Structure formats: structure tokens, C-alpha cells
Amino acid sequence: MTLEIGFLGPWQIKVDGQPVRLAGRRRVAVLTRLALDAGRPVTTRQLVADVWGQTPPTTAGKQLHIVVSKLRDVLTPGAIVTVPGGYLLDLPRARIDAHHFTLLAGQARTARDRGETGTADGRFRQALALWRGRALAELDDPWARAESRRLEEERLAVFEDHIDLRLAAGDHHAVVADLAPHVRAHPLREGPRAQLMLALYRAARPAEALAVYQEGHTALVEELGLEPGARLRRLQGAILTRDPALDLAAPARSGTIIPAELPADTRSFTARQEEVKWLREALLHADVAVIDGPGGVGKSALAVHVAHTMSGRFRDGVIYVDLNGATPGLHPLPVLDGLGHLLRSLGLDGSAVPADVEGAVARYRSLTAAGELLVILDNALDAHQVRPLVPAGARCRTVITSRAALTTLDDVHHPHPTGLGDVRHLHLAGLADRDAVTLLSRIAGPDRVQREPEAAAEIAGLCGGFPLAVQVAAARLAARPDWRLADLADRLADATRRLDTLQYDDLAVRASIAVSHRHLREEPSGHDAAYVLPLLGLLDTPTHTPAATAALAGWPEPRAEAALRQLHGTRLLEAVSRDRYRFHDLIRLYAREQAAGELSETDRAVALHRGFHHYLATVNTATQLVHPQVQNPYYGAEQPGVALADAREAGEWTEAERDNLLAVTHQAIESADPPVALGLALGLHMPFNYRGWVTHLADVHLHAIEVAARCGDWAGQGQAGNYLGWVYRDQGRHEQAIEQLERAAVCWEKAALPHRRAGSFNNLGIINTMLGRLDLAHTNLSRALAIAEEIGDGYARGAILNNRAHVFYRQGRFDDAIAQAKEATAVWTGTLYGEGLSRATLARAYMHAGRLEEAADTYRVALTLLREGGYRIGYAVASWWSGQTLHTLGRPAMAWRDWHGCFTALLESRLLTRSEVDELLDQPVPDMPRPIRNML
């Protein structure tokens, strides 16, 4: 049997769709009071006070029992449940019109904020259609009048939000008819009056709009003795001057994240008509298109060029991944890292990215199953690397480029879950001589090619049909308009003869690069660029910035920036974004070879040392900005880094340099410089952890432990082990975390730094708390607290007190929990992160103690501090529990505000996708989001 209750208008009860008559004011009042708190207990004392008044008769309790018994006779079985001290209406809130209204209004506002106008309009209309008259019209008790006013205020706010949406969508003509009676009924509400003025103005009725202003002015002066507010006055002035800002703006775009990751198209893309046609056909009809061919032949350029022309066909966007299959100095991208890139592009990051390949594949398949996505897997090593990266959706397409043919992708018997479907192959050969000359002409200039056609043909021939070789050669001609093509042909021929003795497979490309590099050396203005080229080959970073290049060269940053721009102008570097460049694989290989051949071992070591320490210095600065409690870096830097002003700049730098930081850290780990390796590995922890990027940290810290062990650095092992335990804790890998933390405590003893065990014991206490091992957690935290107090570490003491509070309220020791949280707050006062965290813990202790009003007030302060401190994960956790508190207090609109804040923080942290947020928003009471289930 299905029960539905409605009081947004005349009282209405339906059982299985049939109306049920409810007689008697007290029966209506009791059921209304229970329905307002559906799913939560209402005490007998509260019911008696509300329904029988503040001076109830001595028999009121017995009368309440009779009323409940009568209600049970007409309602569905089990609808009203007796609980200790009171009663509970066991009914989903969506079956009570007032709660359903609140839910629909929240969903409408969320859809509006995402730019999904159609969905928002539909939900607003559904919500408003639930109203059939004045709420709680049959009841005149003080509590009922207050609830009626609250619900009416919510209705007005939803109505006006809907009007805003309709105005933005250009529905001003219809809005006038709907809004005019609303304004007459509420003459002192300035918001709807402003909406009506704007609607009339856009409907080409400015005189009527001004008349509406004047009517409002009169009403406000006569009723309240006040002039209209600033909004109405500004709008009147804008109408009088016909301000263009009042005109209808273009509709807002959807807020859904749609990846658009294609590199810039090659402006000089030439010929390849047949290949372009083949790839377009493959993208229309096949699941996977594979382009193979030698380096420099134009595989990536072809894939990117065609993808640009067809990207509009894929509503869910285009993702580009460089798999580093043939990139000198960089390891081929591991499958898990490739899946991580894809999942980040689809809106996930940090702990939301599974730490194992199987889990990541499953998540990727789930997110792409119903999508229309184009994935470019560039520079693949082999079929094993790309199979898990092919999306699952039947309307998704994949383009793969590789030096290998990847024919095993066609093996239908290969045990792979994605089922690759129709795979088509294209072997890309070099350009025909005529097409190569055309490309040369487009870059160097047609007049010069027409003046020396034989030399142009010779250059094209010496470039072997490789577009990269032609582009590099042509760029030199473009930079030197005084050169003859014949001179360049002679130099290319000479370089080819010299390189031929080495039997390079990509001889033509190398010859072109070598000539361009030599020309830079010969020109006074090109010396810096020529010198920097081999230096860039020393660092294994995917991209290069002026700041890092300046460190490598030992120059001021403007000088390094000028050299990078010149290398870009000669086609020896590609621009990724403003002030960020990258190599083509073959040019990177050439740069590395030049560094090995031209620079002494000492020069290479000195330059690389400067580059490592540039990153180490900046990581240390970022750590101290995002987490000021780290007073001194674990390993100091000998080279200045980027000057970061505050935590926001530190976060932005970390975001931009993420891939470079991981690459340079791994390079340092493989080098013979343990302090730099450990400094970078440990220094990444706080900047990455603040952004939720724990998956990458696990691998980094594991390697750091190995480096520290090789050189007998017990302190390094202790810190890396402590951080690794932290990472495993956040991933929910609790037993592995405990193993690392216990080992870290032993390492601190061996390092003669026993006081550093406080961090290990604190983390062990957190994990055992989450596992429900509360006595053991208390022991861990007591040991940590004793150490912190012994050494006078105030910050650590605050953290441990904060964590002890979580143990105490779980043990039912509510007064102890509140006292510990207050003490932690006192210790941490003045630090946004710490005070925000400890106040959230205090609110949680209040909540468990049943002191809900105090919990709600404390959460408000905590959320402000956590938001201002930039601690997104902490903010998300506190928002979730604040929402739970407000929900229990019977304030659904406020609860949904905080739940929405939680989901937004997780979405912005890329720990939830938009579709996952939508699923949570569709629930009457949302489940706890997965990314915060391993958080205290």
C-alpha cells in the first residue's frame, strides 16, 4: 500500500491513489507535525506542546495515544512507529508534497547552475505545480502558522528563481502575464517588481516598465516610508537610457565538463588528401583507426588535423593522450597512468582514480559506455599499452598513432574486456616530392621556391618526404630571407653525408635538425637558442618553461624566454600554451645526443643540478604556503625557484607543473643524488595531497623509501613511510597503511629521532578509529600526544587532540569529545586549516551528543574557515555532516545547500563526475559520497 500526504493547500491523504478522509483538528495536527519531520523521531513532549498548547491538560499524553491509534486505523500499516520517547512517521519524504517540493527546487537550482536550462525549467514547474493553496490552511496553531510562513517564503523564492531562468531564456512575453498578478499580490517585494520591469522592457514596453517602478515607489513610501532599493533605482535609470546591458544575452552554455584537448592544428598541413579521406571514413564507420609509420612522417599531424575537422561530431568531447612510446628520455606511459589521464579528462582525479589497472579500466568503461567521445592515443608503444585505453561506448571512436603496426589489435581471441570491434589500419609513407615542395613553399614563401625550383626539389628530396624535416628546413629559410635555397640544399647534403656514416633510420629528419641547429650557432642572435637546445635534452620533463630553462642555463628568465621563443620560431620546439613548450620526439632525441656529445660530463651535471634544485626550491615554497606548519623543508635547495606569493599561486603552479614534477622526481630518483630525490618526493606530498592527488604519491613515496634505504637514511625512510601510510589510509588500504606506519616508527627510532614517531602514531590512531578499533586508536593517540607535549609541538598537539575527539564520541564519551575538540580549537586558533578542521570536529561531537543547534552553528563557522583556507576535502566532509545535522533538525532546504556544497567541492576536486553528482541529487536523502568515506 502506498501512502501520500499533502498540505501545500487543503489537507490531502491518499492510500493507493484513493483519497482518505481525516476527521478532527488534532488528528490533522499530529499527522502534520510528524510529516514535517518524516523519517525522524518527534518526542511526545513536543507533540503535546505543539498540538495541545503550552498549558496542556494532564490527560494530554493519553489523548495523544488515542489520536495516534486512530491515525493508524486509516493509514498504511507501519506508517507511524513508536520509538523511545515519541513517534516517527516512516514514510519516504518524496511522498509528502512539502518535502517533494524542496527536493525538486534543489534539483532545479542545480540544473540551472550547470546551464541545463530545459531540465531546470521542468523541475521548477513540477515543484510549483505541487501547490494547491495556502500551506497548512486547516491549522491555526502558532507552530503551524510559522511553518506556513516558511513554506510560503520558499514558494515565492522558487517562483522568482524560475522567473529569472525564463527571462534568461528569452521567455519575457509569457513572463509578463505570469508575473503581473504576483507583483500585485506582493507589492513590497522588490525582486519580482524588478523582474517585471525587465520583462516589459524586453517586450518593447518601456513606458509600462517605468510605470511599474513608479507604482512600487508609491507603495514603498506609503507603507514603509522607504525609497526603492538600489537594484530598482539602477534598473529605472538603465531603462531610461536604454542601456544595452538590459538586452537579452546569448543563452548560457551547459556547465558539463567537455574535454577539448587537441593540440593546435598544423597551419602548414599539406596534401594527404587520400589519407584524410581514409581517416574521416574510419571515424564515421570504424571503432578504432591505427596510423603507423616512421618518426617524423606526420602521423600525429594527420590525426590531429582530421580530429579538428570532425570534433563537432562528438558531443562528449575529444581527449588527447601522448603515450611516450618513442619519446627519448621518457618511459612509455604506464597503462595505469594513461587511464588516470583519461579519467581526469572525464572529470575524476585524486583518490577517485582507482589505484589498480582493473579498477581504473572498470571506471573508464562505465564513464564511456553511453558516450560519444573521440580519443587520440598518440605515440603508442604496442597493443598491450593501448588496449585498456580504448573507450567502451559504441559511439566512441579511437585514433592510435604508432611506429609499430599494432596488427595484434585485430586479434579477436585476445582476452580484453573492451571488445575493440572494427579496427582499421593505415601505413603512412613520406610525402611525394611535389607535395614536399608545396609544404616548403607554404613556409618559406612561394616566390623563393619559384625562383629556385631545382634547389627546392633537391631540398625536398634530401628531406626524404618527412614533413618534420621539411618544416624545420623551411623555417630556417623563413628566418633568413637573404639565403638562397641552393645554399641550404648544399648544407643538407653535407649533413646527410656526415650522418649517413651512423646509419640512422630517420636520417633526413636528423639532417634537417642538425642544419637548423648549426645555423643558429652561426648567427649572433641565435647563440642562446643553440646553447639551450641540448640543455633542454637533459631534463626528462614533458614540457619546458622559461623559469626551468633559466635554471638549467644559469641565466635570467627573460633571456631563457627569448631563447625558447627562437627555438619555437625555427620549428625546433612546439608551443603547448603561453610560456610552455615541448619537443617532437626526434628533436628531443637529437637534443639528448647533442648534450652527450657537446657538453662535458661536469657541465651536464651542473646544469641538471640547477634544474633539479629549481624544482626542489619551488616545491618547498609551495609546501610552506599550502601547509605553513611544515617549518623547514626536509631537504634544502641550492637554487632559487619560482617566487610564489600565496597558497593560491602555489596551487596554480602545482596544477600547471604536475606532469613535470612527477617526471623530474622520477628522474632524480634514478640519478645519483639521493637528497634531491628525497627532497622532491617528500616535498610533493602536501601540494599534491591538498589537491587530492594521492594515487601518484603512492608510487613516488615507495621509490623514496628505496632511495633512502640504499643510502642508509633512516630519517628519509621514516618520513616517506609515514607519508605512504597517509596515502594508503586515504585510499582505504588500511592494513597496508598500518604496516608502513609501524615500520616508519621503527625508522625514526633508528634515526635517533624518536619524537618524530608522533606523526606515525597519530596516523595509526586515525586508521584504527576508522576500523572501529577504538581502544587501540586511543592508545596510539595517547602515545602521540605524550611525545608532542614532551617536545612542545603545539601544532601536532592540536592535531592529536582533534583526532582523540573522534575516538571519544564514537565511544559515547560525548563530554570528553567536546572538551578535546575545544582544546584543539584553542591550540589551532589563527590557522584557517587547523581551526576549521577542529571546529568541524567540535560540531561532529555536538551532533553525536544530540546538541544539534550547537552543531549547526559550529559547522557554519568551520565551513567558512575551511573554504577560506582552500582545504577542499575538509570542506566537503564538513559540508556533508552539516547537511546531515540540518536534515535531522528538519531544515531540508538548508541541508540541501550544504550537501550541494559538498558535491560541488568534490566535483571541483575531480573526485566525482557530473553524472555521479546528478545521481546523488536525485536521491531524497543522498548517500555519503564515496570519496569521503575514508575520512574521519
Coordinates of N, CA, C and O in Angstrom, one line a residue, residues 272 291-304 378-379 401-403 428:
R272 N 48.1 15.0 -48.5 CA 47.5 13.9 -47.8 C 45.9 13.7 -48.0 O 45.2 13.3 -47.1
I291 N 47.2 4.4 -37.2 CA 48.1 5.0 -38.2 C 49.5 4.7 -37.8 O 49.9 5.1 -36.7
D292 N 50.2 3.9 -38.6 CA 51.6 3.6 -38.3 C 52.6 4.2 -39.3 O 52.2 4.5 -40.5
G293 N 53.8 4.3 -39.0 CA 54.8 4.8 -39.9 C 56.0 5.3 -39.1 O 56.0 5.4 -37.8
P294 N 57.1 5.6 -39.7 CA 58.3 6.1 -39.0 C 58.2 7.4 -38.4 O 57.3 8.2 -38.7
G295 N 59.1 7.7 -37.5 CA 59.1 9.0 -36.8 C 59.2 10.2 -37.8 O 60.0 10.1 -38.7
G296 N 58.5 11.2 -37.5 CA 58.6 12.4 -38.4 C 57.8 12.4 -39.7 O 57.9 13.3 -40.4
V297 N 57.1 11.3 -39.9 CA 56.4 11.2 -41.2 C 55.0 11.9 -41.2 O 54.4 12.1 -42.2
G298 N 54.6 12.3 -40.0 CA 53.4 13.1 -39.9 C 52.1 12.4 -39.4 O 51.0 12.8 -39.7
K299 N 52.4 11.3 -38.6 CA 51.2 10.6 -38.1 C 50.4 11.4 -37.2 O 49.1 11.5 -37.3
S300 N 51.0 12.1 -36.2 CA 50.3 12.9 -35.3 C 49.6 14.0 -35.9 O 48.5 14.4 -35.6
A301 N 50.3 14.7 -36.9 CA 49.7 15.8 -37.6 C 48.5 15.4 -38.3 O 47.5 16.2 -38.3
L302 N 48.5 14.3 -39.0 CA 47.3 13.8 -39.7 C 46.2 13.5 -38.7 O 45.0 14.0 -38.9
A303 N 46.5 12.8 -37.6 CA 45.4 12.5 -36.6 C 44.8 13.8 -36.1 O 43.6 13.9 -36.0
V304 N 45.6 14.7 -35.7 CA 45.2 16.0 -35.1 C 44.4 16.8 -36.1 O 43.3 17.4 -35.8
D378 N 48.2 9.0 -29.0 CA 49.3 9.3 -29.8 C 50.6 8.7 -29.3 O 50.8 8.6 -28.1
N379 N 51.4 8.2 -30.3 CA 52.8 7.7 -30.0 C 52.7 6.5 -29.1 O 53.4 6.4 -28.1
T401 N 48.2 6.4 -33.0 CA 49.4 6.5 -33.9 C 50.5 5.8 -33.2 O 50.7 5.8 -32.0
S402 N 51.4 5.1 -34.0 CA 52.5 4.3 -33.5 C 53.5 4.1 -34.6 O 53.2 4.1 -35.8
R403 N 54.7 3.9 -34.2 CA 55.8 3.5 -35.2 C 55.6 2.0 -35.5 O 56.1 1.6 -36.5
L428 N 51.5 5.1 -43.0 CA 51.7 6.4 -43.6 C 53.1 6.5 -44.1 O 54.1 6.3 -43.4

